Coordinates of N, CA, C and O in Angstrom, one line a residue:
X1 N 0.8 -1.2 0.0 CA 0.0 0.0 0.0 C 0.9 1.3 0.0 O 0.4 2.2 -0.7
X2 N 2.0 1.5 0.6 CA 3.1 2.2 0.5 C 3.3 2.6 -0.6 O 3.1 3.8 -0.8
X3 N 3.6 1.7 -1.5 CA 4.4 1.7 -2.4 C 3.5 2.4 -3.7 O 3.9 3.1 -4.6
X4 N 1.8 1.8 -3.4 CA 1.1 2.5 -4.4 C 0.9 4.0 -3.9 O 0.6 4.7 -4.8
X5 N 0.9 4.5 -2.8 CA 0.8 6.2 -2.3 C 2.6 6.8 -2.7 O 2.8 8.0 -2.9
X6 N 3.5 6.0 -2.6 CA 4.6 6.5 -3.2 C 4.6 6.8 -5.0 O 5.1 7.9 -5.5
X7 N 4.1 5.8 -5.7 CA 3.9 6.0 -7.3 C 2.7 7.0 -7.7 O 2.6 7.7 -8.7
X8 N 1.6 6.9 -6.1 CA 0.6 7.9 -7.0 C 1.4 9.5 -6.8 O 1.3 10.4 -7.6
X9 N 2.0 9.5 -5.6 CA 2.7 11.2 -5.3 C 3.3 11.4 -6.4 O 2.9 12.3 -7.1
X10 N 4.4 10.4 -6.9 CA 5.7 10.8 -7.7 C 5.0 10.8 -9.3 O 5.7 11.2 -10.3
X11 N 3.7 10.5 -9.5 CA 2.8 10.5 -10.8 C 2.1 12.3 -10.3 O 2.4 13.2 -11.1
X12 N 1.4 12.7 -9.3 CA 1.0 13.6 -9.2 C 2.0 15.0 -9.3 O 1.7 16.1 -9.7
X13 N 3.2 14.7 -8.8 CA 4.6 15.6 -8.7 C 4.8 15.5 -10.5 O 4.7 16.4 -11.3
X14 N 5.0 14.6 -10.8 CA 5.4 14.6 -12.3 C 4.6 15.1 -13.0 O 5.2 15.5 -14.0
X15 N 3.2 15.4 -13.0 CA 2.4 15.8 -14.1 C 2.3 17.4 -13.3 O 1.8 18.3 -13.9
X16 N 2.7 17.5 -12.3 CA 2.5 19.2 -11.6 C 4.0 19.5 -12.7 O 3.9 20.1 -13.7
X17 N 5.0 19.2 -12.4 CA 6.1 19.7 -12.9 C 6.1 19.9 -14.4 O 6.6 21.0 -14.6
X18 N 5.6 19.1 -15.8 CA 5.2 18.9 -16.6 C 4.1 19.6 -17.2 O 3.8 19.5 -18.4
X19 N 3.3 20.2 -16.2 CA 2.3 21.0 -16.4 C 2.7 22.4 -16.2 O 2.0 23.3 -16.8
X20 N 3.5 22.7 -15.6 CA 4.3 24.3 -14.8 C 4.8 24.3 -16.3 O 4.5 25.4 -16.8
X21 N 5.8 23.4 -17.4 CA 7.2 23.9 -18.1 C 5.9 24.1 -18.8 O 5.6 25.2 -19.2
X22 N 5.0 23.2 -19.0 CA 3.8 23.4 -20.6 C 3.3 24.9 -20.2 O 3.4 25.8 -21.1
X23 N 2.9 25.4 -19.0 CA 2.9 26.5 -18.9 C 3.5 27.8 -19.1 O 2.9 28.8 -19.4
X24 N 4.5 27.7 -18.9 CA 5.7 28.4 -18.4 C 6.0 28.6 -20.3 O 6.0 29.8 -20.7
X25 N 6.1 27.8 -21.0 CA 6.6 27.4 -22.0 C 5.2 28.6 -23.1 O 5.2 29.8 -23.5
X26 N 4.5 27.8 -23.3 CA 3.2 28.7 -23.5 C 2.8 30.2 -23.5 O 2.2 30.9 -24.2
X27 N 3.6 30.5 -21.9 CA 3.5 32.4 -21.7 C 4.8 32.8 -22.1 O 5.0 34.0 -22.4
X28 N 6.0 31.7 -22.2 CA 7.3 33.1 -21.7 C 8.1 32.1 -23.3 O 9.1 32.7 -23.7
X29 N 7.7 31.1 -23.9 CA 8.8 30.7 -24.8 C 9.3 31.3 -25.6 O 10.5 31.0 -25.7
X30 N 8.7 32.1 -26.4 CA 9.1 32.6 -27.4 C 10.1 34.1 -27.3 O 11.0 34.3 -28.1
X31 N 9.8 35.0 -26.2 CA 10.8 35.7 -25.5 C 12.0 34.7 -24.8 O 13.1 35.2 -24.7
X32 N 11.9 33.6 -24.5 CA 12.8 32.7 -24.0 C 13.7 32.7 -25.1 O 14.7 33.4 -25.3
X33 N 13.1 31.7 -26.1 CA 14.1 31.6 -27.4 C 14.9 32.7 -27.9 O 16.1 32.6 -28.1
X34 N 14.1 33.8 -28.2 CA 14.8 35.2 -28.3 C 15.9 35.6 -27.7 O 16.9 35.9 -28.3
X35 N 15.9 35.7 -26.4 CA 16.7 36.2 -25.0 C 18.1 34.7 -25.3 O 19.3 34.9 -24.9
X36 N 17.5 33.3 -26.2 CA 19.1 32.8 -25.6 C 19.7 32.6 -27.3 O 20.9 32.4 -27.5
X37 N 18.7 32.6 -28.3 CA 19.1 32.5 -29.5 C 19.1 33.8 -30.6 O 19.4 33.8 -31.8
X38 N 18.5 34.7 -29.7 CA 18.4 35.6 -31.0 C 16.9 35.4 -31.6 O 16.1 34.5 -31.5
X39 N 16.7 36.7 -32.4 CA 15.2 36.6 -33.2 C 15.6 36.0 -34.7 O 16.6 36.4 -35.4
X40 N 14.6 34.6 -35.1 CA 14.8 33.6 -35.8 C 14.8 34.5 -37.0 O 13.9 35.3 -37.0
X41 N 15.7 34.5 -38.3 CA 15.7 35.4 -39.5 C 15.3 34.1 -40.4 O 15.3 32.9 -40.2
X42 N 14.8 35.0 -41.4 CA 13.9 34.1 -42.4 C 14.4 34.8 -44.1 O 14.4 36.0 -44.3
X43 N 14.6 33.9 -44.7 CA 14.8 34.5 -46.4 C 13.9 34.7 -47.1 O 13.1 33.8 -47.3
X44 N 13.8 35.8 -47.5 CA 12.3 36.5 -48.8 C 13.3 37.0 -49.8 O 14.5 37.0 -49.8
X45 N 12.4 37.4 -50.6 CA 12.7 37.9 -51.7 C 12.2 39.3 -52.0 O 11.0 39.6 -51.9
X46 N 13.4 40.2 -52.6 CA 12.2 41.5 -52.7 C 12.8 41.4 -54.5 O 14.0 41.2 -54.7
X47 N 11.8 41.5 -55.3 CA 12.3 41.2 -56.9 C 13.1 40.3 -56.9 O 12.7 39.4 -56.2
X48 N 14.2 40.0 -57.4 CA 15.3 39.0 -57.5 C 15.9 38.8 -56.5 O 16.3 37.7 -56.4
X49 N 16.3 39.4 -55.5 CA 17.0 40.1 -54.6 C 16.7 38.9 -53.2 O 15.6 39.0 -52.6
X50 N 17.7 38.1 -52.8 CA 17.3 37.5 -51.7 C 17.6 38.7 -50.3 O 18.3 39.7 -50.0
X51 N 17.0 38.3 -50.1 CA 17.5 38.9 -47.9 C 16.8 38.3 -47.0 O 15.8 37.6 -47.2
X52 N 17.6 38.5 -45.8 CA 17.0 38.3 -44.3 C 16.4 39.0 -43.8 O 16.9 40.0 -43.4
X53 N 15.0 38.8 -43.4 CA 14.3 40.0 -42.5 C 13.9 38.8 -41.1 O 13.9 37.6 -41.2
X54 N 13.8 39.5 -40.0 CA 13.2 39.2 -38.7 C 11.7 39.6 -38.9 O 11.5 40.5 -39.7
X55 N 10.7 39.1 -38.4 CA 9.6 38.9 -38.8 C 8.7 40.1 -37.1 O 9.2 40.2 -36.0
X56 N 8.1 40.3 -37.4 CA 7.5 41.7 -36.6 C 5.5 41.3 -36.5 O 4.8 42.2 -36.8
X57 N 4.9 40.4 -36.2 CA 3.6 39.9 -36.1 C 2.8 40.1 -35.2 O 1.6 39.9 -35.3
X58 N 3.6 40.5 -34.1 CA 2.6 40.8 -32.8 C 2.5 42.4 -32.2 O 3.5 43.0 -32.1
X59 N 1.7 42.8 -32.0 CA 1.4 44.6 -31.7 C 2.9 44.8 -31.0 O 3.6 45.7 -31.4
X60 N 3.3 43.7 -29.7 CA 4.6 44.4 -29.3 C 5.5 44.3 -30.1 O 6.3 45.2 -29.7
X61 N 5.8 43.9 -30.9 CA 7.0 43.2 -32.4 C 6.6 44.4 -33.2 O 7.4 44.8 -33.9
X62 N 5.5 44.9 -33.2 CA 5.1 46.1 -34.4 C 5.6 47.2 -33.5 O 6.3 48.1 -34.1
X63 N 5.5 47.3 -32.4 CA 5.6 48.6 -32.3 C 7.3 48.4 -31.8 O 7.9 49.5 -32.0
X64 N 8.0 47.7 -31.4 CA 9.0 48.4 -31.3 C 10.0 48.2 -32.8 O 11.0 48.9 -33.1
X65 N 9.6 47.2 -33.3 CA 10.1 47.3 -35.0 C 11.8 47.4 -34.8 O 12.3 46.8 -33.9
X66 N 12.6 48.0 -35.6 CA 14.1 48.4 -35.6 C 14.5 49.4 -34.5 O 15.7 49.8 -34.5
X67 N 13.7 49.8 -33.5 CA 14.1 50.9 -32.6 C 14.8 50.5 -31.7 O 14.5 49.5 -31.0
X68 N 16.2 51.1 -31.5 CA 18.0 51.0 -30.9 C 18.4 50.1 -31.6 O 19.0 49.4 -30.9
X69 N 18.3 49.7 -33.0 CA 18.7 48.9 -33.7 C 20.5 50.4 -33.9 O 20.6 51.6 -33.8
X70 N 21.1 49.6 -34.1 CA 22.4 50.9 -34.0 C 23.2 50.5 -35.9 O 23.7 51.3 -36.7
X71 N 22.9 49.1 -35.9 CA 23.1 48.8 -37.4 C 22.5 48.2 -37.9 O 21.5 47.8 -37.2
X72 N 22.6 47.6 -39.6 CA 21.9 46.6 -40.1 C 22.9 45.8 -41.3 O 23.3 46.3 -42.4
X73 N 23.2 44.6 -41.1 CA 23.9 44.3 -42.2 C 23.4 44.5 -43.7 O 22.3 44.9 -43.8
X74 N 24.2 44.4 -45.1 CA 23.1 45.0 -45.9 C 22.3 44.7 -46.8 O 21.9 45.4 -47.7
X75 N 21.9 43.1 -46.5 CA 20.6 42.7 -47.2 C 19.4 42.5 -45.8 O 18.3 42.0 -46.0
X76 N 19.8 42.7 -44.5 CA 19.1 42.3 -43.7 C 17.6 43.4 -43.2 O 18.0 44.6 -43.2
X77 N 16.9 43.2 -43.0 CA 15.9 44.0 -42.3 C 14.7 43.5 -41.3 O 14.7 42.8 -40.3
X78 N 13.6 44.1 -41.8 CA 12.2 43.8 -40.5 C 11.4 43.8 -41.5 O 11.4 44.6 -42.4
X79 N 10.4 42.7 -41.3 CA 9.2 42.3 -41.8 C 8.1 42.4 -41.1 O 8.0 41.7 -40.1
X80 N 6.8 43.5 -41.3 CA 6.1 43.6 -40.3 C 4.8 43.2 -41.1 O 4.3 43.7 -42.1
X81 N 4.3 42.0 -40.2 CA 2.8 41.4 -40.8 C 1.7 42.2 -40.2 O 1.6 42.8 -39.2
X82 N 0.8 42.1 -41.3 CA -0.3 42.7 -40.3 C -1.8 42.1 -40.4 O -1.9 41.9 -41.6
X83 N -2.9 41.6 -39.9 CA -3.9 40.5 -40.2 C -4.7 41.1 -41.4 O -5.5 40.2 -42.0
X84 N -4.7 42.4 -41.8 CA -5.4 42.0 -42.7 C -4.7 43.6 -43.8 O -3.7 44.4 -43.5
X85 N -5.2 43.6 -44.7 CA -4.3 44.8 -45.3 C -5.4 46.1 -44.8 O -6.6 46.1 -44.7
X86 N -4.6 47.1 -44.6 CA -4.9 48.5 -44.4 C -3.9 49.9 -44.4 O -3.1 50.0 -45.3
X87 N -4.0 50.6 -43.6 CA -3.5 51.8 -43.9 C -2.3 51.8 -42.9 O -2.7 52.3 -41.8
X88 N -1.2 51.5 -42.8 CA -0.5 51.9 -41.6 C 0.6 52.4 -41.8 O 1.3 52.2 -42.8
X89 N 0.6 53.1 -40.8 CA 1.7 54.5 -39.9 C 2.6 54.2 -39.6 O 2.6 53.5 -38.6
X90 N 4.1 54.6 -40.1 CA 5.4 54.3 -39.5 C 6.1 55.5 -39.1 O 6.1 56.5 -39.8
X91 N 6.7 55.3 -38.0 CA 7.5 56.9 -37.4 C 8.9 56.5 -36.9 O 9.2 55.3 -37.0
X92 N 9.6 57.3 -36.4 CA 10.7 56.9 -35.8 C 11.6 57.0 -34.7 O 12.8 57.1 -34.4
X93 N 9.9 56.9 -34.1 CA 10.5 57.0 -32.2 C 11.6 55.6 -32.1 O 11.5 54.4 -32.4
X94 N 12.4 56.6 -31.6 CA 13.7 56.0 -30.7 C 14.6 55.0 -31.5 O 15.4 54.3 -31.0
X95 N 14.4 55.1 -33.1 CA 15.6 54.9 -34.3 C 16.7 55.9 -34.3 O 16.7 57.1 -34.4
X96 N 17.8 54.7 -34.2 CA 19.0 55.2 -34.4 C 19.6 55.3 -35.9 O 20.6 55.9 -36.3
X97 N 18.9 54.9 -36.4 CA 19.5 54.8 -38.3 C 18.5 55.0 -39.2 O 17.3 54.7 -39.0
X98 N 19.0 55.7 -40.3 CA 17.9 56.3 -41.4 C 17.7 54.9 -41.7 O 18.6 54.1 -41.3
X99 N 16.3 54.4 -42.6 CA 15.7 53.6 -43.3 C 14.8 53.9 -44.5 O 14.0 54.8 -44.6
X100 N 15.2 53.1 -45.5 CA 13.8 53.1 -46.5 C 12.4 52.2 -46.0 O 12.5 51.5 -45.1
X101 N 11.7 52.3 -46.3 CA 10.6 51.7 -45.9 C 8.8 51.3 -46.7 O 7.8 52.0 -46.6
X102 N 9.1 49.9 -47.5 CA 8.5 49.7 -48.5 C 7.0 48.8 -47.7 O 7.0 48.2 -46.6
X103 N 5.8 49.1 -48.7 CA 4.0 49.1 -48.3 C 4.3 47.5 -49.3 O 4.8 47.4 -50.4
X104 N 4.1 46.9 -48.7 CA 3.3 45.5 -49.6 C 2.1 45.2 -49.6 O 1.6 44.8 -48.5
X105 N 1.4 45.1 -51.1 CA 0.1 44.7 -50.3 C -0.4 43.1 -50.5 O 0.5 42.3 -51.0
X106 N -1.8 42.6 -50.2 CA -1.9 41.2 -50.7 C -1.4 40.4 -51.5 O -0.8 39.3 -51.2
X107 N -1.7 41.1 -53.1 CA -0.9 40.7 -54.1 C 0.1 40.7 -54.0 O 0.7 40.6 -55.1
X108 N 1.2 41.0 -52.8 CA 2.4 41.2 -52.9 C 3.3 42.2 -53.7 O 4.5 41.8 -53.8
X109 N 3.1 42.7 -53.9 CA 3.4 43.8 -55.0 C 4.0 45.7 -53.9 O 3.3 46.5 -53.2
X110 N 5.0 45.6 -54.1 CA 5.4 47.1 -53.7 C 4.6 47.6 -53.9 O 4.4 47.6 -55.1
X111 N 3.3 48.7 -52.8 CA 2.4 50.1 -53.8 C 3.3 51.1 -52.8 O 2.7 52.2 -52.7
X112 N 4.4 51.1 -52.2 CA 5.0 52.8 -51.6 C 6.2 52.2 -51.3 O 6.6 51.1 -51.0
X113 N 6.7 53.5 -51.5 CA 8.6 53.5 -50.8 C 8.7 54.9 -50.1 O 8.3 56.0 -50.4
X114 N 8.9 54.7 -49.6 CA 10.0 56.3 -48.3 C 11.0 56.1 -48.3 O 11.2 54.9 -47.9
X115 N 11.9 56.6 -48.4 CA 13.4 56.8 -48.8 C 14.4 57.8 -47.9 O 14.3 59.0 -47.7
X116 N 15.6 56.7 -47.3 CA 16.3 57.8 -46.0 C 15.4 58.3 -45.4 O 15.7 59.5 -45.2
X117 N 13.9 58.0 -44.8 CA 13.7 58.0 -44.0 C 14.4 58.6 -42.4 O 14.5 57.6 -41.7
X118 N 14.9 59.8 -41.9 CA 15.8 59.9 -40.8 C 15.1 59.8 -39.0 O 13.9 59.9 -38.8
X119 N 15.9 59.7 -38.4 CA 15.6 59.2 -37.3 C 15.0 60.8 -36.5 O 14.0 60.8 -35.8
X120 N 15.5 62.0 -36.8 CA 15.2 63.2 -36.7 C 13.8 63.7 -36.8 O 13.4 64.7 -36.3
X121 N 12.9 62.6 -38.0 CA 11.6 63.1 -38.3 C 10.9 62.8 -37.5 O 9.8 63.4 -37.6
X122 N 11.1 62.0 -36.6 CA 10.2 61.8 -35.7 C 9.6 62.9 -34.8 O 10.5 63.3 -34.2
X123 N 8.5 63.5 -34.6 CA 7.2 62.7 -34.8 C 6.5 62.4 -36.1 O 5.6 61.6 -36.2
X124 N 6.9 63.2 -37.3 CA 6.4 62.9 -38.8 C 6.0 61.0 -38.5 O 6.6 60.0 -37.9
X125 N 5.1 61.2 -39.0 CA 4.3 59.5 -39.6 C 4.1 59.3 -41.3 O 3.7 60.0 -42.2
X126 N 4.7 57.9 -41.2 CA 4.7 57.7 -42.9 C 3.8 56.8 -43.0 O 3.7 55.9 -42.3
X127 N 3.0 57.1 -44.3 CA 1.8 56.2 -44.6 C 1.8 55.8 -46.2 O 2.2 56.8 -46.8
X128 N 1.5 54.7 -47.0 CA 1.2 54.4 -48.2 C 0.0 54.9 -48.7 O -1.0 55.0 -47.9
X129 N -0.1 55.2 -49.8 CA -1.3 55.7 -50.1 C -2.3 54.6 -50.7 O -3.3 54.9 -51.4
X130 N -2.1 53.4 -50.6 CA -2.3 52.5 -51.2 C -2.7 51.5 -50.1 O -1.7 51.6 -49.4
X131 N -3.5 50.6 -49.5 CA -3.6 49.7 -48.5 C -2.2 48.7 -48.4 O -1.6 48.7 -49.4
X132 N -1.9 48.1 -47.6 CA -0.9 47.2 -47.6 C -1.1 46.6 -46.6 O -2.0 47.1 -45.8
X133 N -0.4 45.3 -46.3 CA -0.4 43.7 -45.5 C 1.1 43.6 -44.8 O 1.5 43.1 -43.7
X134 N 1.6 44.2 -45.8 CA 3.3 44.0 -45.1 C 4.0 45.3 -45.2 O 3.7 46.0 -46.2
X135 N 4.8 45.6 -44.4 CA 5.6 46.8 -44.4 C 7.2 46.0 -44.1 O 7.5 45.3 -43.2
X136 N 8.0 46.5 -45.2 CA 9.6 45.9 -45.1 C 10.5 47.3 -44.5 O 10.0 48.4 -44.7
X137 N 11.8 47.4 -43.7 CA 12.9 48.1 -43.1 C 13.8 47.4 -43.8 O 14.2 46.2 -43.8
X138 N 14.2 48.6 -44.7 CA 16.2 47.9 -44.8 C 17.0 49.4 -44.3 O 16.4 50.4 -43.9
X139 N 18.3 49.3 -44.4 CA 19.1 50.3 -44.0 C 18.8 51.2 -45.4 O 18.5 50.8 -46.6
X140 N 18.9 53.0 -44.9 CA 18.6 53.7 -45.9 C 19.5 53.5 -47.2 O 20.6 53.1 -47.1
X141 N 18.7 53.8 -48.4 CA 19.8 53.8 -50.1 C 19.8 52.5 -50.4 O 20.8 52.0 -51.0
X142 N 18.8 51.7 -50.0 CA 18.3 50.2 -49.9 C 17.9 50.2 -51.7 O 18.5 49.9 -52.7
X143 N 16.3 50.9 -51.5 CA 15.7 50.8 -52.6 C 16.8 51.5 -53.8 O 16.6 51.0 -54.9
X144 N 17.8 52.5 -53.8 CA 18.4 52.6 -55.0 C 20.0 52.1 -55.3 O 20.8 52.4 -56.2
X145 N 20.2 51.1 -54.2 CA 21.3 50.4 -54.3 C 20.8 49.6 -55.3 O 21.4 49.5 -56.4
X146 N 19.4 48.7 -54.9 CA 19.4 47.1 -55.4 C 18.1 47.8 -56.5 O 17.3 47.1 -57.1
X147 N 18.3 49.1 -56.5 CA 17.0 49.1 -57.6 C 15.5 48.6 -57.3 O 14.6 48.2 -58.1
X148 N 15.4 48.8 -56.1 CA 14.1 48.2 -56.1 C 12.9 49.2 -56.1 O 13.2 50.3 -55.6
X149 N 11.6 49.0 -56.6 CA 10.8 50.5 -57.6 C 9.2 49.4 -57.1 O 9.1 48.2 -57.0
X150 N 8.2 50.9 -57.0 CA 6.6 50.4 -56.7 C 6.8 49.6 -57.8 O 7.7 49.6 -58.7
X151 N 5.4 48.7 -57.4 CA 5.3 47.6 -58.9 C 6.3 46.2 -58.5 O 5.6 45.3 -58.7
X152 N 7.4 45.9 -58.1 CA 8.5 45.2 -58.1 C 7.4 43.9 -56.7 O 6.6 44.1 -55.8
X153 N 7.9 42.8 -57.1 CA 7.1 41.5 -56.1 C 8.3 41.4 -54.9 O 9.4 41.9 -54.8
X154 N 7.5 40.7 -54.3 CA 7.8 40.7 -52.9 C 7.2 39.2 -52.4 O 6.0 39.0 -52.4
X155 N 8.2 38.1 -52.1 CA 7.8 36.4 -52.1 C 8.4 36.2 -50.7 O 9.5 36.4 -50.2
X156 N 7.6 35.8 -50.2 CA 7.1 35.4 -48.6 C 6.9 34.0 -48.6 O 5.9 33.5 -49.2
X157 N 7.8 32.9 -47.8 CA 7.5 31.4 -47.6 C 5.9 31.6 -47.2 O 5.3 32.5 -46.6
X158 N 5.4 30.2 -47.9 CA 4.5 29.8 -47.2 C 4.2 29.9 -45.7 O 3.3 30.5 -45.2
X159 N 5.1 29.1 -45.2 CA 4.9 28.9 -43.7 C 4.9 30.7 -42.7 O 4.8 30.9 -41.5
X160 N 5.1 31.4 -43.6 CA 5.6 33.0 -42.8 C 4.6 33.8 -43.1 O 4.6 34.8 -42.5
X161 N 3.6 33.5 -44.1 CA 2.5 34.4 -44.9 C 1.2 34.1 -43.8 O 1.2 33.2 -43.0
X162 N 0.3 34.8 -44.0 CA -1.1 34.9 -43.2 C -1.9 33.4 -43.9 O -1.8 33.0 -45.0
X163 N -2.7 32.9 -42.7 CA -3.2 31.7 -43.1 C -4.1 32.1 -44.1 O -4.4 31.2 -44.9
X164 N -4.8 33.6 -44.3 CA -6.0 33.7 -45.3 C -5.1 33.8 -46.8 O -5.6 33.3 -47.9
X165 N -3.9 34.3 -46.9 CA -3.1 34.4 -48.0 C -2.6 32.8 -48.6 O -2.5 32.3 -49.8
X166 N -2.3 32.3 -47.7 CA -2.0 30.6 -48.1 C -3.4 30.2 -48.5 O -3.5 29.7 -49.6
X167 N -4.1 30.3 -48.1 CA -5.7 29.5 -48.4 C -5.6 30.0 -50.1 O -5.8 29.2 -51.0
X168 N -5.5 31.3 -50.3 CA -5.8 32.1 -51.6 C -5.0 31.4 -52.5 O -5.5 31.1 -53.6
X169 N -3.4 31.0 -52.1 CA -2.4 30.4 -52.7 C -3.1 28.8 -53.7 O -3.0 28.4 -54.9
X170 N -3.7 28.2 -52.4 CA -4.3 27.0 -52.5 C -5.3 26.6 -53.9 O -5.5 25.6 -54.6
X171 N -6.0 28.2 -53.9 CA -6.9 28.0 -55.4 C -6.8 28.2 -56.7 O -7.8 28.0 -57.5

C-alpha cells in the first residue's frame, strides 16, 4: 500500500512539474528563445533580390520594430505582418538609423517607398497611399542600391504568410 501512495505522489509531482514547463513554456517561450538565441531570421525575396528579414507579427513586435537597432547588415531588415491589409503609420520614435521603408500589399506587390527616411523626423508619420499587408525596413539607399521601384514583387514562404493568404495560394 506504500508503495502505491509513493507511485501515486511521484505520478502527481510529475504531471505538476510537466504542467508548470507546458505553462511556463506557452507564456514566456518565445521571449525565452529570443533572449538565448536571437530573433529567428527568415529568407524573402524583394524582386530578385534574396535577404534576411526578422519577422515583426505581434502589436509588441510592431511597435517596437528596428528601434535602438544601432546597425543593419546590408541585405538584412524587418518584416512587419499585419492581419489584414490596411493603412498603416510608420515613425521613428527611438531609431537610431535612417531607413527606407516599402508598403506591400496582398498581391504582394510594392504600392510605396519612403526613402532615408531619418531618425530626426520623428514625430512625422509615414503612410502608403495605397492599403498594404506588409511593411519591409532595410538600411537607408536600400531601394536605390538594389533598384528596387513600386510595382517590383515581394515572395514570402509559405509557412511565414497569413493563413488567409495561403488559403488564396491553394486556389
Amino acid at each position: 500500500m506504500r508503495t502505491l501512495r509513493r507511485i501515486a505522489l511521484d505520478l502527481v509531482v510529475f504531471v505538476a512539474i510537466i504542467g508548470s514547463i507546458f505553462y511556463l513554456y506557452q507564456t514566456y517561450g518565445k521571449e525565452t528563445a529570443i533572449y538565448l538565441f536571437g530573433e529567428s531570421k527568415n529568407t524573402i525575396f524583394v524582386d530578385d533580390l534574396s535577404v534576411i528579414v526578422t519577422i515583426a507579427d505581434t502589436t509588441e513586435e510592431r511597435r517596437a520594430g528596428l528601434s535602438g537597432v544601432t546597425s543593419l547588415p546590408d541585405r538584412e531588415g524587418k518584416l512587419f505582418i499585419f492581419d489584414e491589409e490596411g493603412g498603416y503609420g510608420f515613425w521613428m520614435k527611438d531609431m537610431l538609423i535612417p531607413i527606407d521603408i516599402f508598403w506591400v500589399n496582398n498581391n504582394m506587390e510594392i504600392v510605396h517607398i519612403e526613402k532615408n527616411v531619418k531618425p530626426e523626423s520623428y514625430p512625422a508619420t509615414y503612410h502608403s497611399p495605397q492599403p498594404a499587408r506588409f511593411v519591409l525596413e532595410f538600411n537607408a539607399f536600400f531601394a536605390d542600391t538594389f533598384k528596387i521601384e513600386v510595382g517590383d514583387r515581394v515572395t514570402i514562404p509559405a509557412n511565414d504568410l497569413p493563413k488567409d493568404l495561403v488559403e488564396n495560394l491553394k486556389r
